[in-house]
Amino acid sequence: MNAFLQTCLTFPTLVYSIVLAVCVAYWALAATGLVDADGPDALLGGDGDGDGDGEAAGVAAMLAKLGLAGVPVMLVATVLSFIGWLGTYFVQLLLLQHLPGALRIVVGIAVAVAMLVPGLFATSLLLRPLSRLLLKLRPPADPSILGRTATVSTPSVDAGYGQATVDDGGAGLVLQVRHHESGRFKRGDRVVLIEYLDAQHAYRVISEQQFNTL
């Protein structure tokens, strides 16, 4: 037990141990209702103008490219940190603890960063089935929303990623939107929903100006 704890609390395993502990604490608090389980995902769908919203949109875009659209971001973080912890634990146990101090730190930094690559790949592989299931469980699109005007809330919109908000008289709807021309729309542009793409659970959009000329 002492050897196990010592390895867990030794760099670089310590980094992933801390992140994993935070994730476990989050899920424990979410289970008791002390924190909002959808809080981190709501941030990713925000449409504010601050720098933080741009970073959140970047995270959402990365998750979409990994095939993890719709998967709770904290679940992705939990699985990723566990895989990183597992990898660095065995590297520390089998290799790093036998290296001299200075070399151990340098190699440890490289291992901690490099572990993100297989970690992201494994996380994507494990959670993609869940992503597909969650997309299937989403309620069917409301046909009446077609033709409505929306405001782009992500830095850009392309054929694989983009979000926009629609004023519904309440908190607003955050929708997935798509356009074949990358970079055509940016945050704040007004677009019109013209088609529901069932396979992507998203809406194809055109500019408001183009829609008005039809």
mmCIF file with all atom_site columns, C-alpha atoms in Angstrom:
data_model
loop_
_atom_site.group_PDB
_atom_site.id
_atom_site.type_symbol
_atom_site.label_atom_id
_atom_site.label_alt_id
_atom_site.label_comp_id
_atom_site.label_asym_id
_atom_site.label_entity_id
_atom_site.label_seq_id
_atom_site.pdbx_PDB_ins_code
_atom_site.Cartn_x
_atom_site.Cartn_y
_atom_site.Cartn_z
_atom_site.occupancy
_atom_site.B_iso_or_equiv
_atom_site.pdbx_formal_charge
_atom_site.auth_seq_id
_atom_site.auth_comp_id
_atom_site.auth_asym_id
_atom_site.auth_atom_id
_atom_site.pdbx_PDB_model_num
ATOM 1   C CA . MET A 1 1   ? 0.000   0.000  0.000   1.00 0.00 ? 1   MET A CA 1
ATOM 2   C CA . ASN A 1 2   ? 2.836   2.397  0.822   1.00 0.00 ? 2   ASN A CA 1
ATOM 3   C CA . ALA A 1 3   ? 4.460   1.722  -2.564  1.00 0.00 ? 3   ALA A CA 1
ATOM 4   C CA . PHE A 1 4   ? 1.138   2.341  -4.301  1.00 0.00 ? 4   PHE A CA 1
ATOM 5   C CA . LEU A 1 5   ? 0.558   5.669  -2.543  1.00 0.00 ? 5   LEU A CA 1
ATOM 6   C CA . GLN A 1 6   ? 4.137   6.737  -3.103  1.00 0.00 ? 6   GLN A CA 1
ATOM 7   C CA . THR A 1 7   ? 3.796   6.104  -6.838  1.00 0.00 ? 7   THR A CA 1
ATOM 8   C CA . CYS A 1 8   ? 0.445   7.928  -6.980  1.00 0.00 ? 8   CYS A CA 1
ATOM 9   C CA . LEU A 1 9   ? 1.926   10.952 -5.224  1.00 0.00 ? 9   LEU A CA 1
ATOM 10  C CA . THR A 1 10  ? 5.095   11.089 -7.308  1.00 0.00 ? 10  THR A CA 1
ATOM 11  C CA . PHE A 1 11  ? 5.461   13.220 -10.434 1.00 0.00 ? 11  PHE A CA 1
ATOM 12  C CA . PRO A 1 12  ? 4.197   12.731 -13.144 1.00 0.00 ? 12  PRO A CA 1
ATOM 13  C CA . THR A 1 13  ? 1.499   10.402 -11.777 1.00 0.00 ? 13  THR A CA 1
ATOM 14  C CA . LEU A 1 14  ? 0.665   13.086 -9.211  1.00 0.00 ? 14  LEU A CA 1
ATOM 15  C CA . VAL A 1 15  ? -0.651  15.421 -11.931 1.00 0.00 ? 15  VAL A CA 1
ATOM 16  C CA . TYR A 1 16  ? -3.209  12.908 -13.131 1.00 0.00 ? 16  TYR A CA 1
ATOM 17  C CA . SER A 1 17  ? -3.966  11.821 -9.563  1.00 0.00 ? 17  SER A CA 1
ATOM 18  C CA . ILE A 1 18  ? -5.037  15.383 -8.728  1.00 0.00 ? 18  ILE A CA 1
ATOM 19  C CA . VAL A 1 19  ? -7.192  15.760 -11.854 1.00 0.00 ? 19  VAL A CA 1
ATOM 20  C CA . LEU A 1 20  ? -8.790  12.360 -11.276 1.00 0.00 ? 20  LEU A CA 1
ATOM 21  C CA . ALA A 1 21  ? -9.494  13.222 -7.628  1.00 0.00 ? 21  ALA A CA 1
ATOM 22  C CA . VAL A 1 22  ? -11.190 16.466 -8.704  1.00 0.00 ? 22  VAL A CA 1
ATOM 23  C CA . CYS A 1 23  ? -13.339 14.552 -11.209 1.00 0.00 ? 23  CYS A CA 1
ATOM 24  C CA . VAL A 1 24  ? -14.349 11.963 -8.603  1.00 0.00 ? 24  VAL A CA 1
ATOM 25  C CA . ALA A 1 25  ? -15.201 14.728 -6.121  1.00 0.00 ? 25  ALA A CA 1
ATOM 26  C CA . TYR A 1 26  ? -17.304 16.456 -8.804  1.00 0.00 ? 26  TYR A CA 1
ATOM 27  C CA . TRP A 1 27  ? -19.324 13.309 -9.493  1.00 0.00 ? 27  TRP A CA 1
ATOM 28  C CA . ALA A 1 28  ? -19.800 12.739 -5.763  1.00 0.00 ? 28  ALA A CA 1
ATOM 29  C CA . LEU A 1 29  ? -21.139 16.291 -5.355  1.00 0.00 ? 29  LEU A CA 1
ATOM 30  C CA . ALA A 1 30  ? -23.293 15.954 -8.492  1.00 0.00 ? 30  ALA A CA 1
ATOM 31  C CA . ALA A 1 31  ? -24.805 12.753 -7.102  1.00 0.00 ? 31  ALA A CA 1
ATOM 32  C CA . THR A 1 32  ? -25.857 14.597 -3.959  1.00 0.00 ? 32  THR A CA 1
ATOM 33  C CA . GLY A 1 33  ? -27.222 17.555 -5.927  1.00 0.00 ? 33  GLY A CA 1
ATOM 34  C CA . LEU A 1 34  ? -24.727 20.046 -4.492  1.00 0.00 ? 34  LEU A CA 1
ATOM 35  C CA . VAL A 1 35  ? -23.444 20.969 -7.963  1.00 0.00 ? 35  VAL A CA 1
ATOM 36  C CA . ASP A 1 36  ? -25.203 21.141 -11.320 1.00 0.00 ? 36  ASP A CA 1
ATOM 37  C CA . ALA A 1 37  ? -24.294 18.030 -13.312 1.00 0.00 ? 37  ALA A CA 1
ATOM 38  C CA . ASP A 1 38  ? -24.863 19.955 -16.560 1.00 0.00 ? 38  ASP A CA 1
ATOM 39  C CA . GLY A 1 39  ? -22.880 23.023 -15.487 1.00 0.00 ? 39  GLY A CA 1
ATOM 40  C CA . PRO A 1 40  ? -19.675 22.421 -17.512 1.00 0.00 ? 40  PRO A CA 1
ATOM 41  C CA . ASP A 1 41  ? -21.664 21.494 -20.611 1.00 0.00 ? 41  ASP A CA 1
ATOM 42  C CA . ALA A 1 42  ? -23.758 24.657 -20.302 1.00 0.00 ? 42  ALA A CA 1
ATOM 43  C CA . LEU A 1 43  ? -20.544 26.680 -20.377 1.00 0.00 ? 43  LEU A CA 1
ATOM 44  C CA . LEU A 1 44  ? -19.542 25.030 -23.641 1.00 0.00 ? 44  LEU A CA 1
ATOM 45  C CA . GLY A 1 45  ? -22.792 26.099 -25.174 1.00 0.00 ? 45  GLY A CA 1
ATOM 46  C CA . GLY A 1 46  ? -22.521 29.707 -24.007 1.00 0.00 ? 46  GLY A CA 1
ATOM 47  C CA . ASP A 1 47  ? -22.696 32.568 -26.488 1.00 0.00 ? 47  ASP A CA 1
ATOM 48  C CA . GLY A 1 48  ? -21.000 35.317 -24.576 1.00 0.00 ? 48  GLY A CA 1
ATOM 49  C CA . ASP A 1 49  ? -18.294 37.539 -26.001 1.00 0.00 ? 49  ASP A CA 1
ATOM 50  C CA . GLY A 1 50  ? -15.565 36.946 -23.425 1.00 0.00 ? 50  GLY A CA 1
ATOM 51  C CA . ASP A 1 51  ? -12.320 35.127 -24.055 1.00 0.00 ? 51  ASP A CA 1
ATOM 52  C CA . GLY A 1 52  ? -13.502 32.295 -21.875 1.00 0.00 ? 52  GLY A CA 1
ATOM 53  C CA . ASP A 1 53  ? -16.391 31.604 -24.270 1.00 0.00 ? 53  ASP A CA 1
ATOM 54  C CA . GLY A 1 54  ? -13.946 31.292 -27.153 1.00 0.00 ? 54  GLY A CA 1
ATOM 55  C CA . GLU A 1 55  ? -11.925 28.757 -25.209 1.00 0.00 ? 55  GLU A CA 1
ATOM 56  C CA . ALA A 1 56  ? -15.089 26.848 -24.315 1.00 0.00 ? 56  ALA A CA 1
ATOM 57  C CA . ALA A 1 57  ? -16.112 26.777 -27.962 1.00 0.00 ? 57  ALA A CA 1
ATOM 58  C CA . GLY A 1 58  ? -12.657 25.412 -28.791 1.00 0.00 ? 58  GLY A CA 1
ATOM 59  C CA . VAL A 1 59  ? -13.162 22.574 -26.315 1.00 0.00 ? 59  VAL A CA 1
ATOM 60  C CA . ALA A 1 60  ? -16.569 21.808 -27.791 1.00 0.00 ? 60  ALA A CA 1
ATOM 61  C CA . ALA A 1 61  ? -15.092 21.772 -31.290 1.00 0.00 ? 61  ALA A CA 1
ATOM 62  C CA . MET A 1 62  ? -12.346 19.372 -30.195 1.00 0.00 ? 62  MET A CA 1
ATOM 63  C CA . LEU A 1 63  ? -14.901 17.015 -28.622 1.00 0.00 ? 63  LEU A CA 1
ATOM 64  C CA . ALA A 1 64  ? -16.960 17.078 -31.810 1.00 0.00 ? 64  ALA A CA 1
ATOM 65  C CA . LYS A 1 65  ? -13.909 16.196 -33.915 1.00 0.00 ? 65  LYS A CA 1
ATOM 66  C CA . LEU A 1 66  ? -13.184 13.283 -31.578 1.00 0.00 ? 66  LEU A CA 1
ATOM 67  C CA . GLY A 1 67  ? -16.701 11.989 -32.137 1.00 0.00 ? 67  GLY A CA 1
ATOM 68  C CA . LEU A 1 68  ? -17.778 12.856 -28.592 1.00 0.00 ? 68  LEU A CA 1
ATOM 69  C CA . ALA A 1 69  ? -20.502 15.399 -29.329 1.00 0.00 ? 69  ALA A CA 1
ATOM 70  C CA . GLY A 1 70  ? -23.196 15.158 -26.678 1.00 0.00 ? 70  GLY A CA 1
ATOM 71  C CA . VAL A 1 71  ? -21.017 13.333 -24.131 1.00 0.00 ? 71  VAL A CA 1
ATOM 72  C CA . PRO A 1 72  ? -20.779 15.250 -20.801 1.00 0.00 ? 72  PRO A CA 1
ATOM 73  C CA . VAL A 1 73  ? -17.446 17.058 -20.717 1.00 0.00 ? 73  VAL A CA 1
ATOM 74  C CA . MET A 1 74  ? -16.763 15.935 -17.143 1.00 0.00 ? 74  MET A CA 1
ATOM 75  C CA . LEU A 1 75  ? -17.195 12.315 -18.202 1.00 0.00 ? 75  LEU A CA 1
ATOM 76  C CA . VAL A 1 76  ? -14.608 12.874 -20.940 1.00 0.00 ? 76  VAL A CA 1
ATOM 77  C CA . ALA A 1 77  ? -12.276 14.502 -18.408 1.00 0.00 ? 77  ALA A CA 1
ATOM 78  C CA . THR A 1 78  ? -12.762 11.631 -15.960 1.00 0.00 ? 78  THR A CA 1
ATOM 79  C CA . VAL A 1 79  ? -11.979 8.906  -18.481 1.00 0.00 ? 79  VAL A CA 1
ATOM 80  C CA . LEU A 1 80  ? -9.050  10.859 -19.926 1.00 0.00 ? 80  LEU A CA 1
ATOM 81  C CA . SER A 1 81  ? -7.535  11.510 -16.497 1.00 0.00 ? 81  SER A CA 1
ATOM 82  C CA . PHE A 1 82  ? -7.962  7.855  -15.486 1.00 0.00 ? 82  PHE A CA 1
ATOM 83  C CA . ILE A 1 83  ? -6.203  6.627  -18.623 1.00 0.00 ? 83  ILE A CA 1
ATOM 84  C CA . GLY A 1 84  ? -3.445  9.192  -18.098 1.00 0.00 ? 84  GLY A CA 1
ATOM 85  C CA . TRP A 1 85  ? -3.132  8.175  -14.463 1.00 0.00 ? 85  TRP A CA 1
ATOM 86  C CA . LEU A 1 86  ? -2.941  4.483  -15.382 1.00 0.00 ? 86  LEU A CA 1
ATOM 87  C CA . GLY A 1 87  ? -0.259  5.096  -17.999 1.00 0.00 ? 87  GLY A CA 1
ATOM 88  C CA . THR A 1 88  ? 1.932   7.369  -15.889 1.00 0.00 ? 88  THR A CA 1
ATOM 89  C CA . TYR A 1 89  ? 1.546   5.044  -12.892 1.00 0.00 ? 89  TYR A CA 1
ATOM 90  C CA . PHE A 1 90  ? 3.108   2.099  -14.684 1.00 0.00 ? 90  PHE A CA 1
ATOM 91  C CA . VAL A 1 91  ? 5.754   4.246  -16.402 1.00 0.00 ? 91  VAL A CA 1
ATOM 92  C CA . GLN A 1 92  ? 6.728   5.634  -12.998 1.00 0.00 ? 92  GLN A CA 1
ATOM 93  C CA . LEU A 1 93  ? 6.692   2.175  -11.406 1.00 0.00 ? 93  LEU A CA 1
ATOM 94  C CA . LEU A 1 94  ? 8.661   0.391  -14.109 1.00 0.00 ? 94  LEU A CA 1
ATOM 95  C CA . LEU A 1 95  ? 10.967  3.103  -15.447 1.00 0.00 ? 95  LEU A CA 1
ATOM 96  C CA . LEU A 1 96  ? 11.061  6.556  -13.906 1.00 0.00 ? 96  LEU A CA 1
ATOM 97  C CA . GLN A 1 97  ? 11.795  5.533  -10.319 1.00 0.00 ? 97  GLN A CA 1
ATOM 98  C CA . HIS A 1 98  ? 15.024  3.939  -11.503 1.00 0.00 ? 98  HIS A CA 1
ATOM 99  C CA . LEU A 1 99  ? 16.324  7.118  -13.168 1.00 0.00 ? 99  LEU A CA 1
ATOM 100 C CA . PRO A 1 100 ? 18.483  9.784  -11.471 1.00 0.00 ? 100 PRO A CA 1
ATOM 101 C CA . GLY A 1 101 ? 16.686  12.867 -10.116 1.00 0.00 ? 101 GLY A CA 1
ATOM 102 C CA . ALA A 1 102 ? 17.225  15.444 -12.896 1.00 0.00 ? 102 ALA A CA 1
ATOM 103 C CA . LEU A 1 103 ? 16.638  12.980 -15.710 1.00 0.00 ? 103 LEU A CA 1
ATOM 104 C CA . ARG A 1 104 ? 13.545  11.641 -13.957 1.00 0.00 ? 104 ARG A CA 1
ATOM 105 C CA . ILE A 1 105 ? 11.960  15.108 -13.920 1.00 0.00 ? 105 ILE A CA 1
ATOM 106 C CA . VAL A 1 106 ? 12.700  15.783 -17.600 1.00 0.00 ? 106 VAL A CA 1
ATOM 107 C CA . VAL A 1 107 ? 11.437  12.394 -18.729 1.00 0.00 ? 107 VAL A CA 1
ATOM 108 C CA . GLY A 1 108 ? 8.454   12.718 -16.377 1.00 0.00 ? 108 GLY A CA 1
ATOM 109 C CA . ILE A 1 109 ? 7.359   15.980 -18.016 1.00 0.00 ? 109 ILE A CA 1
ATOM 110 C CA . ALA A 1 110 ? 7.641   14.381 -21.455 1.00 0.00 ? 110 ALA A CA 1
ATOM 111 C CA . VAL A 1 111 ? 5.633   11.351 -20.300 1.00 0.00 ? 111 VAL A CA 1
ATOM 112 C CA . ALA A 1 112 ? 2.889   13.490 -18.706 1.00 0.00 ? 112 ALA A CA 1
ATOM 113 C CA . VAL A 1 113 ? 2.403   15.461 -21.932 1.00 0.00 ? 113 VAL A CA 1
ATOM 114 C CA . ALA A 1 114 ? 2.808   12.505 -24.299 1.00 0.00 ? 114 ALA A CA 1
ATOM 115 C CA . MET A 1 115 ? 0.239   10.473 -22.367 1.00 0.00 ? 115 MET A CA 1
ATOM 116 C CA . LEU A 1 116 ? -2.469  12.870 -23.591 1.00 0.00 ? 116 LEU A CA 1
ATOM 117 C CA . VAL A 1 117 ? -2.188  11.447 -27.116 1.00 0.00 ? 117 VAL A CA 1
ATOM 118 C CA . PRO A 1 118 ? -3.059  7.805  -26.365 1.00 0.00 ? 118 PRO A CA 1
ATOM 119 C CA . GLY A 1 119 ? -5.386  9.095  -23.640 1.00 0.00 ? 119 GLY A CA 1
ATOM 120 C CA . LEU A 1 120 ? -7.472  11.107 -26.116 1.00 0.00 ? 120 LEU A CA 1
ATOM 121 C CA . PHE A 1 121 ? -7.496  8.230  -28.594 1.00 0.00 ? 121 PHE A CA 1
ATOM 122 C CA . ALA A 1 122 ? -8.593  5.696  -25.964 1.00 0.00 ? 122 ALA A CA 1
ATOM 123 C CA . THR A 1 123 ? -11.202 8.072  -24.520 1.00 0.00 ? 123 THR A CA 1
ATOM 124 C CA . SER A 1 124 ? -12.668 8.645  -27.966 1.00 0.00 ? 124 SER A CA 1
ATOM 125 C CA . LEU A 1 125 ? -12.728 4.901  -28.632 1.00 0.00 ? 125 LEU A CA 1
ATOM 126 C CA . LEU A 1 126 ? -14.446 4.138  -25.326 1.00 0.00 ? 126 LEU A CA 1
ATOM 127 C CA . LEU A 1 127 ? -17.028 6.921  -25.360 1.00 0.00 ? 127 LEU A CA 1
ATOM 128 C CA . ARG A 1 128 ? -18.037 7.101  -29.033 1.00 0.00 ? 128 ARG A CA 1
ATOM 129 C CA . PRO A 1 129 ? -20.740 4.428  -28.568 1.00 0.00 ? 129 PRO A CA 1
ATOM 130 C CA . LEU A 1 130 ? -22.163 6.526  -25.723 1.00 0.00 ? 130 LEU A CA 1
ATOM 131 C CA . SER A 1 131 ? -22.105 9.614  -27.937 1.00 0.00 ? 131 SER A CA 1
ATOM 132 C CA . ARG A 1 132 ? -24.117 7.838  -30.635 1.00 0.00 ? 132 ARG A CA 1
ATOM 133 C CA . LEU A 1 133 ? -26.583 6.592  -28.021 1.00 0.00 ? 133 LEU A CA 1
ATOM 134 C CA . LEU A 1 134 ? -27.073 10.068 -26.541 1.00 0.00 ? 134 LEU A CA 1
ATOM 135 C CA . LEU A 1 135 ? -27.670 11.554 -29.986 1.00 0.00 ? 135 LEU A CA 1
ATOM 136 C CA . LYS A 1 136 ? -30.341 8.924  -30.683 1.00 0.00 ? 136 LYS A CA 1
ATOM 137 C CA . LEU A 1 137 ? -32.036 9.683  -27.357 1.00 0.00 ? 137 LEU A CA 1
ATOM 138 C CA . ARG A 1 138 ? -32.382 13.382 -28.129 1.00 0.00 ? 138 ARG A CA 1
ATOM 139 C CA . PRO A 1 139 ? -35.989 14.494 -28.680 1.00 0.00 ? 139 PRO A CA 1
ATOM 140 C CA . PRO A 1 140 ? -37.008 14.845 -32.343 1.00 0.00 ? 140 PRO A CA 1
ATOM 141 C CA . ALA A 1 141 ? -36.572 18.222 -33.953 1.00 0.00 ? 141 ALA A CA 1
ATOM 142 C CA . ASP A 1 142 ? -39.472 20.620 -33.896 1.00 0.00 ? 142 ASP A CA 1
ATOM 143 C CA . PRO A 1 143 ? -40.306 21.343 -37.574 1.00 0.00 ? 143 PRO A CA 1
ATOM 144 C CA . SER A 1 144 ? -41.737 24.727 -36.622 1.00 0.00 ? 144 SER A CA 1
ATOM 145 C CA . ILE A 1 145 ? -38.267 26.024 -35.835 1.00 0.00 ? 145 ILE A CA 1
ATOM 146 C CA . LEU A 1 146 ? -37.238 25.878 -39.504 1.00 0.00 ? 146 LEU A CA 1
ATOM 147 C CA . GLY A 1 147 ? -37.142 29.341 -41.013 1.00 0.00 ? 147 GLY A CA 1
ATOM 148 C CA . ARG A 1 148 ? -36.286 30.924 -37.667 1.00 0.00 ? 148 ARG A CA 1
ATOM 149 C CA . THR A 1 149 ? -33.371 33.320 -37.315 1.00 0.00 ? 149 THR A CA 1
ATOM 150 C CA . ALA A 1 150 ? -30.471 32.335 -35.063 1.00 0.00 ? 150 ALA A CA 1
ATOM 151 C CA . THR A 1 151 ? -27.261 33.969 -33.910 1.00 0.00 ? 151 THR A CA 1
ATOM 152 C CA . VAL A 1 152 ? -23.964 32.110 -34.298 1.00 0.00 ? 152 VAL A CA 1
ATOM 153 C CA . SER A 1 153 ? -22.386 31.525 -30.875 1.00 0.00 ? 153 SER A CA 1
ATOM 154 C CA . THR A 1 154 ? -19.159 29.723 -31.859 1.00 0.00 ? 154 THR A CA 1
ATOM 155 C CA . PRO A 1 155 ? -16.058 31.265 -33.471 1.00 0.00 ? 155 PRO A CA 1
ATOM 156 C CA . SER A 1 156 ? -16.981 29.639 -36.807 1.00 0.00 ? 156 SER A CA 1
ATOM 157 C CA . VAL A 1 157 ? -19.365 27.230 -38.511 1.00 0.00 ? 157 VAL A CA 1
ATOM 158 C CA . ASP A 1 158 ? -18.392 24.464 -40.917 1.00 0.00 ? 158 ASP A CA 1
ATOM 159 C CA . ALA A 1 159 ? -19.684 21.135 -42.188 1.00 0.00 ? 159 ALA A CA 1
ATOM 160 C CA . GLY A 1 160 ? -18.797 19.350 -38.962 1.00 0.00 ? 160 GLY A CA 1
ATOM 161 C CA . TYR A 1 161 ? -19.188 21.861 -36.145 1.00 0.00 ? 161 TYR A CA 1
ATOM 162 C CA . GLY A 1 162 ? -21.029 25.012 -35.133 1.00 0.00 ? 162 GLY A CA 1
ATOM 163 C CA . GLN A 1 163 ? -23.591 26.299 -32.659 1.00 0.00 ? 163 GLN A CA 1
ATOM 164 C CA . ALA A 1 164 ? -26.189 29.052 -32.744 1.00 0.00 ? 164 ALA A CA 1
ATOM 165 C CA . THR A 1 165 ? -28.816 30.385 -30.369 1.00 0.00 ? 165 THR A CA 1
ATOM 166 C CA . VAL A 1 166 ? -32.477 31.005 -31.114 1.00 0.00 ? 166 VAL A CA 1
ATOM 167 C CA . ASP A 1 167 ? -34.559 33.400 -29.043 1.00 0.00 ? 167 ASP A CA 1
ATOM 168 C CA . ASP A 1 168 ? -37.545 31.383 -27.838 1.00 0.00 ? 168 ASP A CA 1
ATOM 169 C CA . GLY A 1 169 ? -38.796 33.979 -25.398 1.00 0.00 ? 169 GLY A CA 1
ATOM 170 C CA . GLY A 1 170 ? -37.057 32.263 -22.494 1.00 0.00 ? 170 GLY A CA 1
ATOM 171 C CA . ALA A 1 171 ? -33.487 31.221 -21.843 1.00 0.00 ? 171 ALA A CA 1
ATOM 172 C CA . GLY A 1 172 ? -32.926 30.626 -25.566 1.00 0.00 ? 172 GLY A CA 1
ATOM 173 C CA . LEU A 1 173 ? -32.237 27.454 -27.543 1.00 0.00 ? 173 LEU A CA 1
ATOM 174 C CA . VAL A 1 174 ? -28.662 26.362 -28.252 1.00 0.00 ? 174 VAL A CA 1
ATOM 175 C CA . LEU A 1 175 ? -28.625 24.409 -31.511 1.00 0.00 ? 175 LEU A CA 1
ATOM 176 C CA . GLN A 1 176 ? -26.024 22.571 -33.553 1.00 0.00 ? 176 GLN A CA 1
ATOM 177 C CA . VAL A 1 177 ? -25.698 24.227 -36.987 1.00 0.00 ? 177 VAL A CA 1
ATOM 178 C CA . ARG A 1 178 ? -23.781 23.334 -40.147 1.00 0.00 ? 178 ARG A CA 1
ATOM 179 C CA . HIS A 1 179 ? -22.672 25.048 -43.342 1.00 0.00 ? 179 HIS A CA 1
ATOM 180 C CA . HIS A 1 180 ? -20.624 23.542 -46.152 1.00 0.00 ? 180 HIS A CA 1
ATOM 181 C CA . GLU A 1 181 ? -18.367 26.594 -46.514 1.00 0.00 ? 181 GLU A CA 1
ATOM 182 C CA . SER A 1 182 ? -15.861 26.763 -43.653 1.00 0.00 ? 182 SER A CA 1
ATOM 183 C CA . GLY A 1 183 ? -15.331 30.251 -42.242 1.00 0.00 ? 183 GLY A CA 1
ATOM 184 C CA . ARG A 1 184 ? -18.437 31.663 -43.925 1.00 0.00 ? 184 ARG A CA 1
ATOM 185 C CA . PHE A 1 185 ? -20.006 32.556 -40.579 1.00 0.00 ? 185 PHE A CA 1
ATOM 186 C CA . LYS A 1 186 ? -18.470 33.825 -37.350 1.00 0.00 ? 186 LYS A CA 1
ATOM 187 C CA . ARG A 1 187 ? -19.691 34.583 -33.838 1.00 0.00 ? 187 ARG A CA 1
ATOM 188 C CA . GLY A 1 188 ? -22.534 37.098 -33.856 1.00 0.00 ? 188 GLY A CA 1
ATOM 189 C CA . ASP A 1 189 ? -23.638 36.510 -37.477 1.00 0.00 ? 189 ASP A CA 1
ATOM 190 C CA . ARG A 1 190 ? -27.362 36.052 -38.050 1.00 0.00 ? 190 ARG A CA 1
ATOM 191 C CA . VAL A 1 191 ? -28.358 32.899 -39.902 1.00 0.00 ? 191 VAL A CA 1
ATOM 192 C CA . VAL A 1 192 ? -31.598 31.145 -40.828 1.00 0.00 ? 192 VAL A CA 1
ATOM 193 C CA . LEU A 1 193 ? -32.375 27.482 -40.152 1.00 0.00 ? 193 LEU A CA 1
ATOM 194 C CA . ILE A 1 194 ? -33.448 25.926 -43.454 1.00 0.00 ? 194 ILE A CA 1
ATOM 195 C CA . GLU A 1 195 ? -33.035 22.148 -43.028 1.00 0.00 ? 195 GLU A CA 1
ATOM 196 C CA . TYR A 1 196 ? -32.760 19.613 -40.231 1.00 0.00 ? 196 TYR A CA 1
ATOM 197 C CA . LEU A 1 197 ? -29.885 17.146 -40.737 1.00 0.00 ? 197 LEU A CA 1
ATOM 198 C CA . ASP A 1 198 ? -31.136 14.064 -38.941 1.00 0.00 ? 198 ASP A CA 1
ATOM 199 C CA . ALA A 1 199 ? -27.848 12.133 -39.168 1.00 0.00 ? 199 ALA A CA 1
ATOM 200 C CA . GLN A 1 200 ? -25.928 14.958 -37.444 1.00 0.00 ? 200 GLN A CA 1
ATOM 201 C CA . HIS A 1 201 ? -28.776 16.189 -35.219 1.00 0.00 ? 201 HIS A CA 1
ATOM 202 C CA . ALA A 1 202 ? -28.022 19.662 -36.535 1.00 0.00 ? 202 ALA A CA 1
ATOM 203 C CA . TYR A 1 203 ? -29.497 22.360 -38.767 1.00 0.00 ? 203 TYR A CA 1
ATOM 204 C CA . ARG A 1 204 ? -28.209 23.539 -42.114 1.00 0.00 ? 204 ARG A CA 1
ATOM 205 C CA . VAL A 1 205 ? -28.118 27.327 -42.210 1.00 0.00 ? 205 VAL A CA 1
ATOM 206 C CA . ILE A 1 206 ? -27.735 30.155 -44.666 1.00 0.00 ? 206 ILE A CA 1
ATOM 207 C CA . SER A 1 207 ? -27.197 33.845 -44.043 1.00 0.00 ? 207 SER A CA 1
ATOM 208 C CA . GLU A 1 208 ? -30.201 35.992 -43.180 1.00 0.00 ? 208 GLU A CA 1
ATOM 209 C CA . GLN A 1 209 ? -29.446 38.208 -46.150 1.00 0.00 ? 209 GLN A CA 1
ATOM 210 C CA . GLN A 1 210 ? -29.412 35.239 -48.549 1.00 0.00 ? 210 GLN A CA 1
ATOM 211 C CA . PHE A 1 211 ? -32.648 33.925 -47.059 1.00 0.00 ? 211 PHE A CA 1
ATOM 212 C CA . ASN A 1 212 ? -34.387 37.278 -47.571 1.00 0.00 ? 212 ASN A CA 1
ATOM 213 C CA . THR A 1 213 ? -33.464 37.280 -51.258 1.00 0.00 ? 213 THR A CA 1
ATOM 214 C CA . LEU A 1 214 ? -34.998 33.849 -51.931 1.00 0.00 ? 214 LEU A CA 1
#
